[in-house]
Amino acid sequence: MDRRDFFQNSAWLGAGALAGCATPGVASPQPATPFKVAATYIPIVGSAEMFPVRRIYCIGRNYAAHAREMGSDPTREPPFFFQKPTDAIQYVASGTVADHPYPPLTKNYHYEAELVAALGRGGRNIPVERALDFVYGYTLGLDMTRRDLQRAMGDEKKPWKIGKSFDQSAPIGAIHRTAQTGHFTQGSIWLKVNGVTKQNANLNQMIWSVAEQISRLSQAFELFPGDIIYSGTPENVGPVVRGDVIEMHIDGLPNLSVRIV
Ligand code: MN
């Protein structure tokens, strides 16, 4: 078999393995290596191209009232970041209500509505004054959280990835290019559950602006095109259960909706 046939065959085996993984408790046959691993893309509004996602960064406690409800003092805390795995992305098209699976192991599953910045350039030690030049576009997203697991691990001073960085924990809308929308430094951000307002704030209430987040992140990591940043959630996070419908809004972007199943 030539190289091309080999990869086509591998891709087919990879797809079979993925299908096997979707069945609980059923082991799939081992594919020959190399097998295909799916890349993650987000549609770009008004373009046939897709935005390839490299890394998902998320800032914690970036609105003062949310920091207080999480039990910390926002005035003394430098920004901190965590990551979700790239394949945690669940793309949600505007005008649709996507089924979002209630994840395993939790009894306290929380929404967090957030503005997301998508980078089109990378670098290290990016000055705040130039940081927005690195943003390719924006969208809205949910930083879904297994709050009970996050808290339990935090209480034990263990990494709380299990509470944040699980499968499909990052529902997200299509990318809107800054050339069309400009930057999102202020404007309403709200979230409703079953039509009842839960979160309602303004983007200008962020403790660390998107520009400051990019600058800070670039001191700790080299940033690259394809990195996206969840910019934090306002106060009044809370739980959802199966059957609930979440709708979130940011002024200037189409709403994002998911049904918990
Ligand atoms: Mn968050």
PDB file of C-alpha atoms and ligand atoms in Angstrom:
ATOM      1  CA  MET A   1       0.000   0.000   0.000  1.00  0.00           C
ATOM      2  CA  ASP A   2       1.341   3.423  -0.812  1.00  0.00           C
ATOM      3  CA  ARG A   3       1.511   6.246   1.699  1.00  0.00           C
ATOM      4  CA  ARG A   4      -1.741   7.819   0.566  1.00  0.00           C
ATOM      5  CA  ASP A   5      -3.697   4.578   0.878  1.00  0.00           C
ATOM      6  CA  PHE A   6      -2.162   4.024   4.282  1.00  0.00           C
ATOM      7  CA  PHE A   7      -3.412   7.336   5.627  1.00  0.00           C
ATOM      8  CA  GLN A   8      -6.867   6.905   4.120  1.00  0.00           C
ATOM      9  CA  ASN A   9      -7.080   3.507   5.782  1.00  0.00           C
ATOM     10  CA  SER A  10      -5.855   4.986   9.072  1.00  0.00           C
ATOM     11  CA  ALA A  11      -8.466   7.719   8.933  1.00  0.00           C
ATOM     12  CA  TRP A  12     -11.175   5.109   8.480  1.00  0.00           C
ATOM     13  CA  LEU A  13      -9.871   3.105  11.428  1.00  0.00           C
ATOM     14  CA  GLY A  14      -9.676   6.268  13.493  1.00  0.00           C
ATOM     15  CA  ALA A  15     -13.299   7.090  12.798  1.00  0.00           C
ATOM     16  CA  GLY A  16     -14.252   3.562  13.828  1.00  0.00           C
ATOM     17  CA  ALA A  17     -12.327   3.883  17.059  1.00  0.00           C
ATOM     18  CA  LEU A  18     -14.051   7.183  17.848  1.00  0.00           C
ATOM     19  CA  ALA A  19     -17.437   5.587  17.293  1.00  0.00           C
ATOM     20  CA  GLY A  20     -16.448   2.763  19.639  1.00  0.00           C
ATOM     21  CA  CYS A  21     -15.461   5.216  22.349  1.00  0.00           C
ATOM     22  CA  ALA A  22     -18.940   6.724  22.266  1.00  0.00           C
ATOM     23  CA  THR A  23     -20.441   3.447  23.539  1.00  0.00           C
ATOM     24  CA  PRO A  24     -20.049   3.207  27.327  1.00  0.00           C
ATOM     25  CA  GLY A  25     -18.180   0.165  28.505  1.00  0.00           C
ATOM     26  CA  VAL A  26     -17.413  -1.100  25.016  1.00  0.00           C
ATOM     27  CA  ALA A  27     -13.754  -1.347  24.062  1.00  0.00           C
ATOM     28  CA  SER A  28     -12.953  -0.610  20.443  1.00  0.00           C
ATOM     29  CA  PRO A  29     -10.379  -2.581  18.457  1.00  0.00           C
ATOM     30  CA  GLN A  30      -6.890  -1.106  18.414  1.00  0.00           C
ATOM     31  CA  PRO A  31      -6.288   0.772  15.143  1.00  0.00           C
ATOM     32  CA  ALA A  32      -2.959   0.654  13.378  1.00  0.00           C
ATOM     33  CA  THR A  33      -0.747   3.665  14.062  1.00  0.00           C
ATOM     34  CA  PRO A  34      -0.692   6.440  13.051  1.00  0.00           C
ATOM     35  CA  PHE A  35      -4.403   6.976  13.549  1.00  0.00           C
ATOM     36  CA  LYS A  36      -6.279  10.177  12.898  1.00  0.00           C
ATOM     37  CA  VAL A  37      -6.879  12.616  15.762  1.00  0.00           C
ATOM     38  CA  ALA A  38      -9.519  15.228  15.061  1.00  0.00           C
ATOM     39  CA  ALA A  39      -8.420  18.877  15.014  1.00  0.00           C
ATOM     40  CA  THR A  40     -10.735  21.502  16.526  1.00  0.00           C
ATOM     41  CA  TYR A  41     -12.151  24.305  14.382  1.00  0.00           C
ATOM     42  CA  ILE A  42     -14.687  27.074  14.985  1.00  0.00           C
ATOM     43  CA  PRO A  43     -16.617  28.620  12.067  1.00  0.00           C
ATOM     44  CA  ILE A  44     -15.853  32.257  11.209  1.00  0.00           C
ATOM     45  CA  VAL A  45     -18.890  34.425  10.459  1.00  0.00           C
ATOM     46  CA  GLY A  46     -18.917  35.645   6.873  1.00  0.00           C
ATOM     47  CA  SER A  47     -16.077  33.371   5.780  1.00  0.00           C
ATOM     48  CA  ALA A  48     -15.730  29.920   4.287  1.00  0.00           C
ATOM     49  CA  GLU A  49     -12.583  29.470   6.367  1.00  0.00           C
ATOM     50  CA  MET A  50     -12.566  27.917   9.831  1.00  0.00           C
ATOM     51  CA  PHE A  51     -10.658  29.146  12.890  1.00  0.00           C
ATOM     52  CA  PRO A  52      -8.275  26.423  14.103  1.00  0.00           C
ATOM     53  CA  VAL A  53      -8.101  26.250  17.902  1.00  0.00           C
ATOM     54  CA  ARG A  54      -4.659  25.731  19.420  1.00  0.00           C
ATOM     55  CA  ARG A  55      -5.180  26.262  23.166  1.00  0.00           C
ATOM     56  CA  ILE A  56      -8.039  27.346  25.398  1.00  0.00           C
ATOM     57  CA  TYR A  57      -6.986  29.706  28.195  1.00  0.00           C
ATOM     58  CA  CYS A  58      -9.450  30.825  30.867  1.00  0.00           C
ATOM     59  CA  ILE A  59      -9.047  33.524  33.492  1.00  0.00           C
ATOM     60  CA  GLY A  60     -10.461  32.943  36.977  1.00  0.00           C
ATOM     61  CA  ARG A  61     -12.403  35.384  39.188  1.00  0.00           C
ATOM     62  CA  ASN A  62     -12.275  38.339  36.810  1.00  0.00           C
ATOM     63  CA  TYR A  63     -15.381  40.223  37.971  1.00  0.00           C
ATOM     64  CA  ALA A  64     -15.232  41.572  41.522  1.00  0.00           C
ATOM     65  CA  ALA A  65     -18.691  40.381  42.582  1.00  0.00           C
ATOM     66  CA  HIS A  66     -17.983  36.884  41.226  1.00  0.00           C
ATOM     67  CA  ALA A  67     -14.629  36.779  43.031  1.00  0.00           C
ATOM     68  CA  ARG A  68     -16.444  37.622  46.256  1.00  0.00           C
ATOM     69  CA  GLU A  69     -19.095  34.941  45.709  1.00  0.00           C
ATOM     70  CA  MET A  70     -16.249  32.437  45.191  1.00  0.00           C
ATOM     71  CA  GLY A  71     -14.820  33.435  48.561  1.00  0.00           C
ATOM     72  CA  SER A  72     -11.840  35.584  47.582  1.00  0.00           C
ATOM     73  CA  ASP A  73     -10.876  39.240  47.854  1.00  0.00           C
ATOM     74  CA  PRO A  74     -10.628  40.687  44.331  1.00  0.00           C
ATOM     75  CA  THR A  75      -8.612  43.707  45.407  1.00  0.00           C
ATOM     76  CA  ARG A  76      -5.532  41.737  46.416  1.00  0.00           C
ATOM     77  CA  GLU A  77      -5.451  39.010  43.794  1.00  0.00           C
ATOM     78  CA  PRO A  78      -3.295  39.019  40.648  1.00  0.00           C
ATOM     79  CA  PRO A  79      -4.916  37.328  37.622  1.00  0.00           C
ATOM     80  CA  PHE A  80      -4.663  33.566  37.348  1.00  0.00           C
ATOM     81  CA  PHE A  81      -5.338  31.315  34.399  1.00  0.00           C
ATOM     82  CA  PHE A  82      -6.181  27.702  33.713  1.00  0.00           C
ATOM     83  CA  GLN A  83      -6.623  25.718  30.518  1.00  0.00           C
ATOM     84  CA  LYS A  84      -9.244  23.473  29.047  1.00  0.00           C
ATOM     85  CA  PRO A  85      -8.289  20.821  26.500  1.00  0.00           C
ATOM     86  CA  THR A  86      -8.802  22.002  22.932  1.00  0.00           C
ATOM     87  CA  ASP A  87     -11.305  19.253  22.218  1.00  0.00           C
ATOM     88  CA  ALA A  88     -13.545  20.523  25.053  1.00  0.00           C
ATOM     89  CA  ILE A  89     -15.013  22.893  22.436  1.00  0.00           C
ATOM     90  CA  GLN A  90     -18.678  22.328  21.625  1.00  0.00           C
ATOM     91  CA  TYR A  91     -19.563  24.577  18.702  1.00  0.00           C
ATOM     92  CA  VAL A  92     -23.098  25.980  18.910  1.00  0.00           C
ATOM     93  CA  ALA A  93     -24.530  27.651  15.785  1.00  0.00           C
ATOM     94  CA  SER A  94     -26.544  30.823  16.338  1.00  0.00           C
ATOM     95  CA  GLY A  95     -30.292  30.334  16.081  1.00  0.00           C
ATOM     96  CA  THR A  96     -30.031  26.732  17.305  1.00  0.00           C
ATOM     97  CA  VAL A  97     -30.366  25.116  20.731  1.00  0.00           C
ATOM     98  CA  ALA A  98     -27.605  22.525  20.972  1.00  0.00           C
ATOM     99  CA  ASP A  99     -27.934  19.482  23.207  1.00  0.00           C
ATOM    100  CA  HIS A 100     -25.256  19.727  25.894  1.00  0.00           C
ATOM    101  CA  PRO A 101     -24.601  16.545  27.876  1.00  0.00           C
ATOM    102  CA  TYR A 102     -24.788  16.690  31.680  1.00  0.00           C
ATOM    103  CA  PRO A 103     -21.332  15.364  32.555  1.00  0.00           C
ATOM    104  CA  PRO A 104     -20.558  12.437  34.851  1.00  0.00           C
ATOM    105  CA  LEU A 105     -19.478  12.613  38.520  1.00  0.00           C
ATOM    106  CA  THR A 106     -21.147  15.929  39.425  1.00  0.00           C
ATOM    107  CA  LYS A 107     -24.248  16.904  41.377  1.00  0.00           C
ATOM    108  CA  ASN A 108     -23.639  20.667  41.048  1.00  0.00           C
ATOM    109  CA  TYR A 109     -23.155  21.607  37.391  1.00  0.00           C
ATOM    110  CA  HIS A 110     -22.696  25.361  36.850  1.00  0.00           C
ATOM    111  CA  TYR A 111     -22.890  27.802  33.947  1.00  0.00           C
ATOM    112  CA  GLU A 112     -20.443  30.704  33.517  1.00  0.00           C
ATOM    113  CA  ALA A 113     -21.194  33.176  30.690  1.00  0.00           C
ATOM    114  CA  GLU A 114     -18.037  34.671  29.158  1.00  0.00           C
ATOM    115  CA  LEU A 115     -16.708  36.825  26.322  1.00  0.00           C
ATOM    116  CA  VAL A 116     -14.105  34.871  24.337  1.00  0.00           C
ATOM    117  CA  ALA A 117     -11.202  36.486  22.467  1.00  0.00           C
ATOM    118  CA  ALA A 118      -9.587  34.545  19.605  1.00  0.00           C
ATOM    119  CA  LEU A 119      -5.972  35.377  18.720  1.00  0.00           C
ATOM    120  CA  GLY A 120      -4.723  35.723  15.156  1.00  0.00           C
ATOM    121  CA  ARG A 121      -1.150  36.575  16.112  1.00  0.00           C
ATOM    122  CA  GLY A 122       1.202  35.280  18.755  1.00  0.00           C
ATOM    123  CA  GLY A 123       4.147  36.413  20.779  1.00  0.00           C
ATOM    124  CA  ARG A 124       5.855  36.775  24.130  1.00  0.00           C
ATOM    125  CA  ASN A 125       5.775  39.738  26.533  1.00  0.00           C
ATOM    126  CA  ILE A 126       3.106  41.593  24.599  1.00  0.00           C
ATOM    127  CA  PRO A 127       2.595  45.155  25.909  1.00  0.00           C
ATOM    128  CA  VAL A 128      -0.946  45.995  27.058  1.00  0.00           C
ATOM    129  CA  GLU A 129      -1.102  48.919  24.607  1.00  0.00           C
ATOM    130  CA  ARG A 130      -0.555  46.587  21.630  1.00  0.00           C
ATOM    131  CA  ALA A 131      -2.388  43.519  22.929  1.00  0.00           C
ATOM    132  CA  LEU A 132      -5.715  44.072  21.145  1.00  0.00           C
ATOM    133  CA  ASP A 133      -3.859  44.060  17.803  1.00  0.00           C
ATOM    134  CA  PHE A 134      -3.373  40.325  18.434  1.00  0.00           C
ATOM    135  CA  VAL A 135      -7.127  39.612  18.588  1.00  0.00           C
ATOM    136  CA  TYR A 136      -8.551  38.095  15.402  1.00  0.00           C
ATOM    137  CA  GLY A 137     -12.127  38.037  16.608  1.00  0.00           C
ATOM    138  CA  TYR A 138     -14.577  37.491  19.427  1.00  0.00           C
ATOM    139  CA  THR A 139     -17.394  35.197  20.356  1.00  0.00           C
ATOM    140  CA  LEU A 140     -19.353  34.141  23.416  1.00  0.00           C
ATOM    141  CA  GLY A 141     -18.888  30.949  25.352  1.00  0.00           C
ATOM    142  CA  LEU A 142     -19.844  28.989  28.426  1.00  0.00           C
ATOM    143  CA  ASP A 143     -17.155  27.900  30.878  1.00  0.00           C
ATOM    144  CA  MET A 144     -19.143  24.930  32.166  1.00  0.00           C
ATOM    145  CA  THR A 145     -17.983  23.814  35.592  1.00  0.00           C
ATOM    146  CA  ARG A 146     -18.433  20.783  37.839  1.00  0.00           C
ATOM    147  CA  ARG A 147     -18.491  23.097  40.867  1.00  0.00           C
ATOM    148  CA  ASP A 148     -18.602  20.370  43.495  1.00  0.00           C
ATOM    149  CA  LEU A 149     -15.506  18.685  42.070  1.00  0.00           C
ATOM    150  CA  GLN A 150     -13.703  22.017  41.611  1.00  0.00           C
ATOM    151  CA  ARG A 151     -14.389  22.975  45.235  1.00  0.00           C
ATOM    152  CA  ALA A 152     -13.528  19.562  46.662  1.00  0.00           C
ATOM    153  CA  MET A 153     -10.186  19.473  44.878  1.00  0.00           C
ATOM    154  CA  GLY A 154      -9.452  23.074  45.867  1.00  0.00           C
ATOM    155  CA  ASP A 155     -10.236  22.305  49.496  1.00  0.00           C
ATOM    156  CA  GLU A 156      -7.662  19.501  49.339  1.00  0.00           C
ATOM    157  CA  LYS A 157      -5.131  21.786  47.577  1.00  0.00           C
ATOM    158  CA  LYS A 158      -5.162  19.484  44.555  1.00  0.00           C
ATOM    159  CA  PRO A 159      -5.403  20.609  40.894  1.00  0.00           C
ATOM    160  CA  TRP A 160      -9.056  21.268  40.061  1.00  0.00           C
ATOM    161  CA  LYS A 161      -8.860  20.310  36.389  1.00  0.00           C
ATOM    162  CA  ILE A 162     -11.537  17.674  36.876  1.00  0.00           C
ATOM    163  CA  GLY A 163     -13.968  20.465  37.716  1.00  0.00           C
ATOM    164  CA  LYS A 164     -13.132  22.582  34.667  1.00  0.00           C
ATOM    165  CA  SER A 165     -11.311  20.663  31.950  1.00  0.00           C
ATOM    166  CA  PHE A 166     -13.655  17.872  30.926  1.00  0.00           C
ATOM    167  CA  ASP A 167     -15.264  16.775  27.677  1.00  0.00           C
ATOM    168  CA  GLN A 168     -17.511  19.381  26.004  1.00  0.00           C
ATOM    169  CA  SER A 169     -17.012  21.845  28.859  1.00  0.00           C
ATOM    170  CA  ALA A 170     -16.569  24.762  26.445  1.00  0.00           C
ATOM    171  CA  PRO A 171     -19.723  25.511  24.388  1.00  0.00           C
ATOM    172  CA  ILE A 172     -18.877  28.375  22.023  1.00  0.00           C
ATOM    173  CA  GLY A 173     -20.363  30.408  19.168  1.00  0.00           C
ATOM    174  CA  ALA A 174     -18.884  31.314  15.791  1.00  0.00           C
ATOM    175  CA  ILE A 175     -15.976  33.783  15.622  1.00  0.00           C
ATOM    176  CA  HIS A 176     -16.786  37.374  14.635  1.00  0.00           C
ATOM    177  CA  ARG A 177     -13.771  39.138  13.144  1.00  0.00           C
ATOM    178  CA  THR A 178     -12.717  42.402  14.781  1.00  0.00           C
ATOM    179  CA  ALA A 179     -12.635  43.963  11.297  1.00  0.00           C
ATOM    180  CA  GLN A 180     -16.448  43.664  11.361  1.00  0.00           C
ATOM    181  CA  THR A 181     -17.252  44.148  15.043  1.00  0.00           C
ATOM    182  CA  GLY A 182     -14.446  46.147  16.643  1.00  0.00           C
ATOM    183  CA  HIS A 183     -13.407  45.258  20.189  1.00  0.00           C
ATOM    184  CA  PHE A 184     -15.703  44.354  23.071  1.00  0.00           C
ATOM    185  CA  THR A 185     -14.580  46.534  25.972  1.00  0.00           C
ATOM    186  CA  GLN A 186     -18.074  47.278  27.250  1.00  0.00           C
ATOM    187  CA  GLY A 187     -21.635  46.138  26.733  1.00  0.00           C
ATOM    188  CA  SER A 188     -24.215  43.956  28.384  1.00  0.00           C
ATOM    189  CA  ILE A 189     -23.459  40.301  29.160  1.00  0.00           C
ATOM    190  CA  TRP A 190     -26.327  38.208  30.482  1.00  0.00           C
ATOM    191  CA  LEU A 191     -27.416  34.606  30.915  1.00  0.00           C
ATOM    192  CA  LYS A 192     -30.879  33.145  31.385  1.00  0.00           C
ATOM    193  CA  VAL A 193     -31.967  29.681  32.465  1.00  0.00           C
ATOM    194  CA  ASN A 194     -35.431  28.714  31.205  1.00  0.00           C
ATOM    195  CA  GLY A 195     -36.073  32.379  30.429  1.00  0.00           C
ATOM    196  CA  VAL A 196     -35.177  33.618  33.933  1.00  0.00           C
ATOM    197  CA  THR A 197     -32.262  36.047  34.183  1.00  0.00           C
ATOM    198  CA  LYS A 198     -29.417  34.648  36.307  1.00  0.00           C
ATOM    199  CA  GLN A 199     -26.316  36.635  35.311  1.00  0.00           C
ATOM    200  CA  ASN A 200     -26.517  40.264  34.182  1.00  0.00           C
ATOM    201  CA  ALA A 201     -23.467  42.538  34.083  1.00  0.00           C
ATOM    202  CA  ASN A 202     -21.331  44.726  31.835  1.00  0.00           C
ATOM    203  CA  LEU A 203     -18.072  43.751  30.140  1.00  0.00           C
ATOM    204  CA  ASN A 204     -16.514  46.962  31.509  1.00  0.00           C
ATOM    205  CA  GLN A 205     -16.719  45.405  35.005  1.00  0.00           C
ATOM    206  CA  MET A 206     -13.852  43.007  34.254  1.00  0.00           C
ATOM    207  CA  ILE A 207     -11.013  43.380  36.763  1.00  0.00           C
ATOM    208  CA  TRP A 208      -8.430  42.561  34.071  1.00  0.00           C
ATOM    209  CA  SER A 209      -9.337  43.706  30.538  1.00  0.00           C
ATOM    210  CA  VAL A 210      -8.857  41.435  27.538  1.00  0.00           C
ATOM    211  CA  ALA A 211      -5.763  43.476  26.613  1.00  0.00           C
ATOM    212  CA  GLU A 212      -4.324  42.996  30.112  1.00  0.00           C
ATOM    213  CA  GLN A 213      -5.133  39.284  30.012  1.00  0.00           C
ATOM    214  CA  ILE A 214      -3.261  38.840  26.722  1.00  0.00           C
ATOM    215  CA  SER A 215      -0.299  40.783  28.080  1.00  0.00           C
ATOM    216  CA  ARG A 216      -0.172  38.781  31.329  1.00  0.00           C
ATOM    217  CA  LEU A 217      -0.639  35.439  29.585  1.00  0.00           C
ATOM    218  CA  SER A 218       2.179  36.233  27.163  1.00  0.00           C
ATOM    219  CA  GLN A 219       4.546  36.670  30.109  1.00  0.00           C
ATOM    220  CA  ALA A 220       3.850  33.110  31.226  1.00  0.00           C
ATOM    221  CA  PHE A 221       3.395  31.382  27.853  1.00  0.00           C
ATOM    222  CA  GLU A 222       4.329  32.077  24.274  1.00  0.00           C
ATOM    223  CA  LEU A 223       1.002  32.802  22.601  1.00  0.00           C
ATOM    224  CA  PHE A 224       0.184  31.620  19.076  1.00  0.00           C
ATOM    225  CA  PRO A 225      -2.503  32.207  16.460  1.00  0.00           C
ATOM    226  CA  GLY A 226      -5.392  29.905  17.343  1.00  0.00           C
ATOM    227  CA  ASP A 227      -5.197  30.487  21.085  1.00  0.00           C
ATOM    228  CA  ILE A 228      -8.522  31.553  22.558  1.00  0.00           C
ATOM    229  CA  ILE A 229      -9.157  33.210  25.908  1.00  0.00           C
ATOM    230  CA  TYR A 230     -12.304  32.869  28.037  1.00  0.00           C
ATOM    231  CA  SER A 231     -12.293  36.265  29.746  1.00  0.00           C
ATOM    232  CA  GLY A 232     -14.137  35.421  32.960  1.00  0.00           C
ATOM    233  CA  THR A 233     -17.700  35.368  34.225  1.00  0.00           C
ATOM    234  CA  PRO A 234     -19.753  37.866  36.206  1.00  0.00           C
ATOM    235  CA  GLU A 235     -21.466  37.072  39.500  1.00  0.00           C
ATOM    236  CA  ASN A 236     -24.466  34.810  40.085  1.00  0.00           C
ATOM    237  CA  VAL A 237     -23.130  31.576  38.678  1.00  0.00           C
ATOM    238  CA  GLY A 238     -25.407  28.686  39.510  1.00  0.00           C
ATOM    239  CA  PRO A 239     -26.555  25.151  38.782  1.00  0.00           C
ATOM    240  CA  VAL A 240     -28.474  23.573  35.928  1.00  0.00           C
ATOM    241  CA  VAL A 241     -30.113  20.173  35.643  1.00  0.00           C
ATOM    242  CA  ARG A 242     -31.194  18.022  32.701  1.00  0.00           C
ATOM    243  CA  GLY A 243     -33.924  19.713  30.681  1.00  0.00           C
ATOM    244  CA  ASP A 244     -32.801  23.253  31.474  1.00  0.00           C
ATOM    245  CA  VAL A 245     -32.215  25.646  28.566  1.00  0.00           C
ATOM    246  CA  ILE A 246     -29.369  28.168  28.907  1.00  0.00           C
ATOM    247  CA  GLU A 247     -29.400  31.287  26.743  1.00  0.00           C
ATOM    248  CA  MET A 248     -26.533  33.761  26.894  1.00  0.00           C
ATOM    249  CA  HIS A 249     -26.057  37.165  25.322  1.00  0.00           C
ATOM    250  CA  ILE A 250     -23.342  39.741  24.709  1.00  0.00           C
ATOM    251  CA  ASP A 251     -24.258  43.041  23.031  1.00  0.00           C
ATOM    252  CA  GLY A 252     -23.186  42.882  19.374  1.00  0.00           C
ATOM    253  CA  LEU A 253     -23.125  39.064  19.099  1.00  0.00           C
ATOM    254  CA  PRO A 254     -25.914  36.569  18.361  1.00  0.00           C
ATOM    255  CA  ASN A 255     -27.147  34.677  21.431  1.00  0.00           C
ATOM    256  CA  LEU A 256     -25.867  31.214  22.318  1.00  0.00           C
ATOM    257  CA  SER A 257     -28.266  28.552  23.565  1.00  0.00           C
ATOM    258  CA  VAL A 258     -27.890  25.000  24.858  1.00  0.00           C
ATOM    259  CA  ARG A 259     -30.264  22.458  26.391  1.00  0.00           C
ATOM    260  CA  ILE A 260     -28.846  20.259  29.148  1.00  0.00           C
ATOM    261  CA  VAL A 261     -29.521  16.603  28.311  1.00  0.00           C
TER     262      VAL A 261
HETATM  263 MN    MN B   1     -14.881  30.990  34.019  1.00  0.00          MN
END
